[in-house]
Backbone as a ProteinNet text record, in pm:
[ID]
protein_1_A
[PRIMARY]
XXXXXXXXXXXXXXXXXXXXXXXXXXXXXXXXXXXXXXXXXXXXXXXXXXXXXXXXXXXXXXXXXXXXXXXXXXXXXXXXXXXXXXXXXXXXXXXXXX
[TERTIARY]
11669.2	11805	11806.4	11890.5	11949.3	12049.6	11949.1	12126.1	12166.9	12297.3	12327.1	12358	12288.8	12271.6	12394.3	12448.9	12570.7	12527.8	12437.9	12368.2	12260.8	12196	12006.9	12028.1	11981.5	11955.2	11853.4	11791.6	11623.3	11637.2	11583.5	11563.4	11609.3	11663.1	11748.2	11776.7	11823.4	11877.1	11997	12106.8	12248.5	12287.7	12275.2	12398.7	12297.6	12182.4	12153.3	12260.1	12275.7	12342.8	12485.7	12573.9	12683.5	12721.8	12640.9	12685.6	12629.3	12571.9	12594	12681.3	12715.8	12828.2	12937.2	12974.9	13097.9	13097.3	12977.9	12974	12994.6	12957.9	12942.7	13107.6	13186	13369.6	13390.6	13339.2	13437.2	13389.6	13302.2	13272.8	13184.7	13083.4	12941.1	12860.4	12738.8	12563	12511.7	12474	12344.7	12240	12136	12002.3	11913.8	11848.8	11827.6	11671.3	11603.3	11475.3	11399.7	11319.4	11301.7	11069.1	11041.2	10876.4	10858.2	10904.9	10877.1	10930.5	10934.4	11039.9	11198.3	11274.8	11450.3	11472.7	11571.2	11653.9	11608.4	11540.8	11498.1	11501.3	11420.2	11412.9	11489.5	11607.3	11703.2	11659.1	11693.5	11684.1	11519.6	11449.8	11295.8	11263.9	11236.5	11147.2	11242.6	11344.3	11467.3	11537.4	11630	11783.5	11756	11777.2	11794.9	11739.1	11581.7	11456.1	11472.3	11484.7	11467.1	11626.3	11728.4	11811.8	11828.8	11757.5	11776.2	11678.6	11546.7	11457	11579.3	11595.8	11670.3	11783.9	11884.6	12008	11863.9	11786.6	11698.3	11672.7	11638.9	11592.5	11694.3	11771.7	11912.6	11999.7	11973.1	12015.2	11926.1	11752	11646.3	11721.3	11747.7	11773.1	11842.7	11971.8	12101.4	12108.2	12000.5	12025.8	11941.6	11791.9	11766.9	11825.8	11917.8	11966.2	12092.3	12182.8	12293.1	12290.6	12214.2	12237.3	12223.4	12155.4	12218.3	12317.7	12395.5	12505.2	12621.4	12600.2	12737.4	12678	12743.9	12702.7	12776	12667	12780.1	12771.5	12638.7	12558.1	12385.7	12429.2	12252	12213.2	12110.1	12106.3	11899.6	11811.7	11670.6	11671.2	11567	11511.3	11326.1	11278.4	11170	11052.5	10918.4	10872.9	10921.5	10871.2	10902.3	10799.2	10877.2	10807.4	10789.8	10683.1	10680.5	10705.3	10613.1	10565.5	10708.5	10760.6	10900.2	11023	11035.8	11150.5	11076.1	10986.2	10935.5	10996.6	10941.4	10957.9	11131.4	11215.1	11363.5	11375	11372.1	11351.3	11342.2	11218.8	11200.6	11287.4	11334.8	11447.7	11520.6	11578.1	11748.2	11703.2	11597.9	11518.5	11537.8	11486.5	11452.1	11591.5	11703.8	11823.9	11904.5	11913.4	11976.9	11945.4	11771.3	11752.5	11860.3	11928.5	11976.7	12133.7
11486	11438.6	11295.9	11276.2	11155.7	11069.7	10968.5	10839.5	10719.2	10728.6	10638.8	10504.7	10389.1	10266.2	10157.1	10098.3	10030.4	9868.6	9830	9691.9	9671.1	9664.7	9573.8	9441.7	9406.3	9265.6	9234.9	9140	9084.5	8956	8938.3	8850.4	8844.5	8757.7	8757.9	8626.7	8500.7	8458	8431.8	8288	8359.8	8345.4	8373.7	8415.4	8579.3	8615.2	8741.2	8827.6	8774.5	8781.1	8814.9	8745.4	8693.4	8772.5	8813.8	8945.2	9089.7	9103.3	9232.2	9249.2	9120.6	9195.9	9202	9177.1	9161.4	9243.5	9321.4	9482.4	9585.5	9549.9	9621.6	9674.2	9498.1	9572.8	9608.8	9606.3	9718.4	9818.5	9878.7	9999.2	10036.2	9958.6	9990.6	10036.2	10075.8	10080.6	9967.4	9889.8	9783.4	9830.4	9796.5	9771.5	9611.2	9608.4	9435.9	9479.7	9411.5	9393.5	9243.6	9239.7	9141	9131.1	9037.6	9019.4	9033.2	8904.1	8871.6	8916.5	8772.9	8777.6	8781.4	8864.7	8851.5	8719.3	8660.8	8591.4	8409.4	8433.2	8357.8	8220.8	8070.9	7958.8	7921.4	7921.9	7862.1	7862.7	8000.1	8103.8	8078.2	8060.3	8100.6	7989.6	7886.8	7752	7625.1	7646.5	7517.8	7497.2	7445.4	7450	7493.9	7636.6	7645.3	7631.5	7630.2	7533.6	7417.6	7350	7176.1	7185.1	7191.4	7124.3	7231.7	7344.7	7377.4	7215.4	7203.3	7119.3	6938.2	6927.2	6817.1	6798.3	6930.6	6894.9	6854.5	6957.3	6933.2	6836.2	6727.4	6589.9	6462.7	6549.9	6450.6	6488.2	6593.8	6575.3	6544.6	6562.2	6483.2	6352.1	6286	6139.3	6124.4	6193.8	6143.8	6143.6	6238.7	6219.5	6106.1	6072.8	5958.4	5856	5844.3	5709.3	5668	5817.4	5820.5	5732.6	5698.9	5615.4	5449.9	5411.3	5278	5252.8	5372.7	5346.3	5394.9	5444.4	5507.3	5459.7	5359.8	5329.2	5453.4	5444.8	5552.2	5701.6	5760.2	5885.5	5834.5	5957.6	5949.4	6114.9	6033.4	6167.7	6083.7	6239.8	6165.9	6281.3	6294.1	6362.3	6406.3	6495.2	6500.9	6546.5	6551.2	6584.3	6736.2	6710	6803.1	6951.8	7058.7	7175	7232.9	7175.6	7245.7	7347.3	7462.7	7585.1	7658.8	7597.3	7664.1	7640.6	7536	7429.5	7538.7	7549.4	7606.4	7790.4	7815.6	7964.2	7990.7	7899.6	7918	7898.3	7835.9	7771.8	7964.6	8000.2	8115.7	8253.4	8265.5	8369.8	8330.2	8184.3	8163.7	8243.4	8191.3	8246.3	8379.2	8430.5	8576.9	8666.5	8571.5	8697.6	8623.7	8546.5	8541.2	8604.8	8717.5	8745.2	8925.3	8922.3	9061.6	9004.7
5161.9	5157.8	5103.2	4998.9	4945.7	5015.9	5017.6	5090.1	4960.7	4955.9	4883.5	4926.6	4857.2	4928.5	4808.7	4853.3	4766.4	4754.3	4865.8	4831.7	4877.4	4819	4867.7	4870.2	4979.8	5004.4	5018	4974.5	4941.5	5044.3	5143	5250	5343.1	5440.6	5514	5605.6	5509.8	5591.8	5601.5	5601.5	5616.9	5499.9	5385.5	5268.9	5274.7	5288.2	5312	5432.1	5549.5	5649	5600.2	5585.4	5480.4	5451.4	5314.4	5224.4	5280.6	5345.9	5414.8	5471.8	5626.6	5686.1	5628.7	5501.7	5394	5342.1	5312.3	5247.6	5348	5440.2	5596.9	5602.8	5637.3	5649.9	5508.4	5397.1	5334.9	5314.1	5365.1	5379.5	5314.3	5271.6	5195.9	5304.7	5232.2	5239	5240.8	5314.6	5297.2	5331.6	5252.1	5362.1	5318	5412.5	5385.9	5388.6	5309.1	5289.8	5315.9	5374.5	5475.6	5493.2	5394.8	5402.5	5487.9	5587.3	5731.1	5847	5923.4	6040.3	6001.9	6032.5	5987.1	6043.9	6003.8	6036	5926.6	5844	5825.6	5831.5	5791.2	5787.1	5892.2	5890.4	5937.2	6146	6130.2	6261.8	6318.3	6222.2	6314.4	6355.5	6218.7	6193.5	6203.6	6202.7	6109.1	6167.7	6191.9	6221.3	6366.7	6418.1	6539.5	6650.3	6603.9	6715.8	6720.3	6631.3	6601.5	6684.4	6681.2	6749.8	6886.7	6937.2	7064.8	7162.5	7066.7	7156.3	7170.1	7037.1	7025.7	7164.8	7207.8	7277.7	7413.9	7400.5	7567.5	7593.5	7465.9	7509.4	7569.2	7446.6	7511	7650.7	7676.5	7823.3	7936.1	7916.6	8044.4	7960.9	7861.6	7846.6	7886.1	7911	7978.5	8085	8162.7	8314.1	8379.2	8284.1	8285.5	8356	8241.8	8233.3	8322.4	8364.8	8442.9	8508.8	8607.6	8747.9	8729.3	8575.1	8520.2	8444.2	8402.8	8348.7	8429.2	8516.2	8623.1	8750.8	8787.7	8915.6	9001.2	9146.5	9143.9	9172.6	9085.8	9037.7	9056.9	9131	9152.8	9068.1	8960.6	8877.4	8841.2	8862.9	8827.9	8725	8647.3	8516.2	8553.2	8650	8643.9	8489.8	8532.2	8437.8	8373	8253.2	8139.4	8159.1	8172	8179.2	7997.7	7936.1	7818.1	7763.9	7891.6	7800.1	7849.6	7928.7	8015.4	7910.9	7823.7	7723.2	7609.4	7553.4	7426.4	7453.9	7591.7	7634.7	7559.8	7665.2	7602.6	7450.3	7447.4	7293	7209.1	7236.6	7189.6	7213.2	7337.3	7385.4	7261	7264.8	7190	7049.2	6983.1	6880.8	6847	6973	6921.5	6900.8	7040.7	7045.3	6933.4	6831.5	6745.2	6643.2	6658.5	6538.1	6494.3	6607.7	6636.2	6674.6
[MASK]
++++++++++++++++++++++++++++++++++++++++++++++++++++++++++++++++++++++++++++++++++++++++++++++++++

C-alpha cells in the first residue's frame, strides 16, 4: 500500500516545527525527517537549557539576597543540588521534544 505524503521536512527545529503544523491544519501529509535528536538546537543544546539553568540561578540569587534587601523576610538559599537542577533541566528538555 501507497501513502501519499504532501510535505517532507528535513530536520526539525522550529521553522521545521512551523511548517508542518501549518501543513498539518490544512490538511496535508507531513513527515519530518530528523538525523538526530527532534527538536533541534534550540530545544536540546540552546535556548531552552541555557535559560531553564539561567532562571535557577536567579532565583537561589534572589532568595539569597532577600533578607538584605527586604527587611523583614527571612528567606536562606541552601547548597545547590546539581545532578537534581541538571535532572529537571532534562525532563523540561525531553517533554518539549513531544
Amino acid at each position: 500500500m501507497q501513502s501519499k505524503i504532501d510535505l517532507a521536512v528535513i530536520g526539525s527545529g522550529g521553522a521545521a516545527f512551523a511548517a508542518a503544523i501549518r501543513a498539518t491544519t490544512l490538511g496535508k501529509s507531513v513527515v519530518m525527517v530528523e538525523r538526530g535528536t527532534f527538536g533541534g538546537t534550540c530545544v536540546n543544546t540552546g535556548c531552552v537549557p541555557s535559560k531553564a539553568l539561567i532562571a535557577a540561578a536567579e532565583a537561589r540569587h534572589v532568595a539569597a539576597d532577600a533578607g538584605s534587601r527586604f527587611p523583614g523576610i527571612a528567606a536562606t538559599a541552601g547548597a545547590v543540588d546539581m545532578p537534581g537542577l541538571v535532572g529537571g533541566k532534562q525532563d523540561l528538555v525531553e517533554a518539549m521534544r513531544w
